[in-house]
Amino acid sequence: MIAPFVSAVEVSRISDDIVSVETAFNWCRIDGYSEEHPEFNLVKSLVLSAEQEVEGYLNRTIRKGVFEFRFSSFCDFDVNKYPCQSIDSVKYYDGSAYVDLPAENYEKFKYSNDGVLIKYRGTLPTLPDRLDAVKIQVTCGYDVANVPEYVKLAMQLMVGEWYDNRGNGKKEFPTVAEGILRKYRMMRV
């Protein structure tokens, strides 16, 4: 049985932008790129917003990062940050500290192109009654060089659309960007 996790925490993200602010300046046809340009902060926030919107729409982690999932008990777990590059650690609280769960007590199953399922086996330690008794750290997302081009294009279209229409008070998902991304969207059931 797969049980829901108690909480997920983003531990770290790589700092490189999927679409650089300089690229976005060029896409928006803004002359004179520099960090001192009066439009720099606006364009940077549009780039970050586009990344968040794309991640939410696709149900995928775009920028590579480390995430920690916390559980109150051992339960089979479908890592819901795609693409999952690695399971970095499975730890449990032994009453005084977090210790690594021996590898013979769990299996990692890769399915589709991006998913990983963790299933426990054997005799598992008794856990104290706490919400974060089990912690699983995973690395998910793409290295910047491997981000699919369709994602970058959709983000650029979004930034351009939002920049051109910044005075209307709406930040809608552009139809063209949605069309590009639709066939890559992961639906959750």
CSV table of C-alpha atoms in Angstrom, one decimal:
chain,number,residue,atom,x,y,z
A,1,MET,CA,0.0,0.0,0.0
A,2,ILE,CA,1.3,3.5,-0.9
A,3,ALA,CA,0.6,6.0,1.9
A,4,PRO,CA,0.8,9.8,1.6
A,5,PHE,CA,3.8,11.5,3.0
A,6,VAL,CA,3.5,13.8,6.0
A,7,SER,CA,5.6,16.7,4.6
A,8,ALA,CA,8.1,17.6,1.9
A,9,VAL,CA,10.8,20.1,2.3
A,10,GLU,CA,13.0,21.6,-0.4
A,11,VAL,CA,16.6,21.3,0.9
A,12,SER,CA,18.4,23.0,-1.9
A,13,ARG,CA,18.2,23.9,-5.6
A,14,ILE,CA,21.0,24.6,-8.0
A,15,SER,CA,21.4,28.3,-8.6
A,16,ASP,CA,21.6,28.4,-12.4
A,17,ASP,CA,18.5,29.7,-14.1
A,18,ILE,CA,16.7,27.5,-16.7
A,19,VAL,CA,16.2,30.6,-18.8
A,20,SER,CA,18.7,33.3,-18.0
A,21,VAL,CA,17.5,36.9,-17.4
A,22,GLU,CA,19.8,37.9,-20.3
A,23,THR,CA,17.9,35.5,-22.6
A,24,ALA,CA,14.6,36.9,-21.3
A,25,PHE,CA,15.8,40.4,-22.0
A,26,ASN,CA,16.5,39.5,-25.6
A,27,TRP,CA,13.2,37.6,-25.9
A,28,CYS,CA,11.3,40.7,-24.7
A,29,ARG,CA,13.4,42.9,-27.0
A,30,ILE,CA,14.7,45.0,-24.1
A,31,ASP,CA,18.0,46.8,-24.9
A,32,GLY,CA,20.9,47.2,-22.6
A,33,TYR,CA,20.9,44.1,-20.4
A,34,SER,CA,22.6,44.7,-17.0
A,35,GLU,CA,21.7,44.0,-13.4
A,36,GLU,CA,21.4,47.8,-13.0
A,37,HIS,CA,18.7,48.1,-15.8
A,38,PRO,CA,15.4,49.3,-14.3
A,39,GLU,CA,13.6,46.3,-15.8
A,40,PHE,CA,16.1,43.7,-14.4
A,41,ASN,CA,14.2,42.8,-11.2
A,42,LEU,CA,10.8,42.6,-13.1
A,43,VAL,CA,12.2,40.3,-15.8
A,44,LYS,CA,14.0,38.1,-13.2
A,45,SER,CA,10.7,37.7,-11.2
A,46,LEU,CA,8.9,36.8,-14.5
A,47,VAL,CA,11.5,34.1,-15.2
A,48,LEU,CA,11.1,32.6,-11.8
A,49,SER,CA,7.3,32.8,-12.0
A,50,ALA,CA,7.4,31.1,-15.4
A,51,GLU,CA,9.5,28.3,-13.9
A,52,GLN,CA,7.1,27.8,-11.0
A,53,GLU,CA,4.1,27.8,-13.4
A,54,VAL,CA,5.7,25.3,-15.7
A,55,GLU,CA,6.6,23.0,-12.8
A,56,GLY,CA,3.0,23.2,-11.5
A,57,TYR,CA,1.5,22.6,-14.9
A,58,LEU,CA,3.7,19.7,-15.8
A,59,ASN,CA,3.7,18.1,-12.3
A,60,ARG,CA,7.5,17.9,-12.7
A,61,THR,CA,10.5,19.4,-11.0
A,62,ILE,CA,12.4,21.3,-13.6
A,63,ARG,CA,15.4,22.8,-11.8
A,64,LYS,CA,17.5,20.1,-10.1
A,65,GLY,CA,17.2,20.1,-6.3
A,66,VAL,CA,17.3,18.0,-3.2
A,67,PHE,CA,14.0,17.3,-1.4
A,68,GLU,CA,13.3,15.7,1.9
A,69,PHE,CA,10.1,13.7,2.5
A,70,ARG,CA,9.1,13.1,6.1
A,71,PHE,CA,6.9,10.3,7.4
A,72,SER,CA,5.5,9.1,10.7
A,73,SER,CA,6.0,5.5,9.8
A,74,PHE,CA,7.5,3.2,7.2
A,75,CYS,CA,5.2,3.2,4.2
A,76,ASP,CA,5.8,2.4,0.5
A,77,PHE,CA,6.4,5.7,-1.2
A,78,ASP,CA,6.0,7.0,-4.8
A,79,VAL,CA,8.6,9.8,-5.1
A,80,ASN,CA,6.3,12.6,-6.6
A,81,LYS,CA,9.0,14.9,-7.8
A,82,TYR,CA,9.8,13.9,-11.4
A,83,PRO,CA,12.3,13.2,-12.9
A,84,CYS,CA,13.8,11.5,-9.9
A,85,GLN,CA,17.6,11.2,-10.4
A,86,SER,CA,18.5,9.4,-7.2
A,87,ILE,CA,17.4,8.3,-3.7
A,88,ASP,CA,20.1,9.9,-1.6
A,89,SER,CA,19.2,8.5,1.8
A,90,VAL,CA,16.5,6.7,3.8
A,91,LYS,CA,16.9,7.5,7.5
A,92,TYR,CA,14.8,6.8,10.6
A,93,TYR,CA,14.8,8.2,14.1
A,94,ASP,CA,16.0,5.6,16.6
A,95,GLY,CA,15.0,7.5,19.7
A,96,SER,CA,18.1,9.7,19.9
A,97,ALA,CA,19.3,10.4,16.4
A,98,TYR,CA,18.6,9.8,12.7
A,99,VAL,CA,20.4,6.7,11.3
A,100,ASP,CA,20.6,5.2,7.9
A,101,LEU,CA,18.1,2.4,7.2
A,102,PRO,CA,20.2,-0.6,5.8
A,103,ALA,CA,19.8,-1.0,2.1
A,104,GLU,CA,18.5,-4.6,2.5
A,105,ASN,CA,15.3,-3.1,4.2
A,106,TYR,CA,14.1,-1.3,1.1
A,107,GLU,CA,14.0,-1.6,-2.7
A,108,LYS,CA,13.9,1.2,-5.3
A,109,PHE,CA,11.8,0.4,-8.4
A,110,LYS,CA,12.1,2.7,-11.4
A,111,TYR,CA,9.0,2.9,-13.6
A,112,SER,CA,8.2,4.9,-16.7
A,113,ASN,CA,11.0,7.3,-17.5
A,114,ASP,CA,10.9,9.4,-14.4
A,115,GLY,CA,9.3,7.7,-11.5
A,116,VAL,CA,10.8,5.8,-8.5
A,117,LEU,CA,8.8,3.8,-5.9
A,118,ILE,CA,10.4,2.9,-2.6
A,119,LYS,CA,9.1,-0.4,-1.1
A,120,TYR,CA,10.1,-1.6,2.4
A,121,ARG,CA,10.9,-5.2,3.2
A,122,GLY,CA,12.1,-7.4,6.0
A,123,THR,CA,12.0,-6.6,9.7
A,124,LEU,CA,11.9,-2.9,10.2
A,125,PRO,CA,12.9,-1.0,13.4
A,126,THR,CA,10.3,0.2,15.8
A,127,LEU,CA,9.8,3.9,15.4
A,128,PRO,CA,9.0,6.5,18.1
A,129,ASP,CA,5.6,8.3,17.8
A,130,ARG,CA,6.6,11.4,15.8
A,131,LEU,CA,5.6,12.9,12.5
A,132,ASP,CA,9.2,12.9,11.1
A,133,ALA,CA,10.3,9.4,12.2
A,134,VAL,CA,11.4,8.6,8.7
A,135,LYS,CA,13.2,10.9,6.3
A,136,ILE,CA,13.9,10.2,2.7
A,137,GLN,CA,16.2,12.6,0.7
A,138,VAL,CA,16.0,12.5,-3.1
A,139,THR,CA,17.6,14.5,-5.9
A,140,CYS,CA,15.0,15.4,-8.6
A,141,GLY,CA,14.8,17.6,-11.6
A,142,TYR,CA,17.0,18.3,-14.6
A,143,ASP,CA,20.6,19.5,-14.8
A,144,VAL,CA,20.3,22.9,-16.6
A,145,ALA,CA,22.0,21.6,-19.7
A,146,ASN,CA,19.4,18.8,-20.0
A,147,VAL,CA,16.2,20.8,-19.5
A,148,PRO,CA,14.0,19.9,-22.5
A,149,GLU,CA,14.0,22.7,-25.2
A,150,TYR,CA,10.2,22.8,-25.2
A,151,VAL,CA,10.3,23.8,-21.5
A,152,LYS,CA,12.7,26.6,-22.2
A,153,LEU,CA,10.6,27.8,-25.2
A,154,ALA,CA,7.4,27.7,-23.1
A,155,MET,CA,9.0,29.7,-20.4
A,156,GLN,CA,10.3,32.3,-22.8
A,157,LEU,CA,6.8,32.6,-24.3
A,158,MET,CA,5.3,33.1,-20.9
A,159,VAL,CA,7.9,35.8,-19.9
A,160,GLY,CA,7.4,37.6,-23.2
A,161,GLU,CA,3.6,37.5,-22.9
A,162,TRP,CA,3.6,38.7,-19.3
A,163,TYR,CA,6.1,41.4,-20.0
A,164,ASP,CA,4.2,42.7,-22.9
A,165,ASN,CA,0.9,42.7,-21.0
A,166,ARG,CA,2.2,43.7,-17.5
A,167,GLY,CA,-0.1,46.7,-17.3
A,168,ASN,CA,-3.4,44.7,-17.5
A,169,GLY,CA,-3.1,43.2,-14.0
A,170,LYS,CA,-3.5,39.6,-15.3
A,171,LYS,CA,-0.9,36.9,-15.4
A,172,GLU,CA,-2.5,34.2,-17.4
A,173,PHE,CA,-0.9,31.0,-18.7
A,174,PRO,CA,-0.3,31.8,-22.4
A,175,THR,CA,-2.3,29.5,-24.7
A,176,VAL,CA,0.7,28.8,-27.0
A,177,ALA,CA,2.9,27.8,-24.0
A,178,GLU,CA,0.2,25.6,-22.7
A,179,GLY,CA,-0.1,23.9,-26.1
A,180,ILE,CA,3.6,23.2,-26.2
A,181,LEU,CA,3.6,21.7,-22.7
A,182,ARG,CA,0.3,19.8,-22.8
A,183,LYS,CA,1.6,16.6,-24.2
A,184,TYR,CA,4.4,16.4,-21.6
A,185,ARG,CA,2.1,17.0,-18.6
A,186,MET,CA,2.0,14.2,-16.0
A,187,MET,CA,-1.5,13.7,-14.7
A,188,ARG,CA,-1.8,12.6,-11.0
A,189,VAL,CA,-4.5,10.1,-10.1
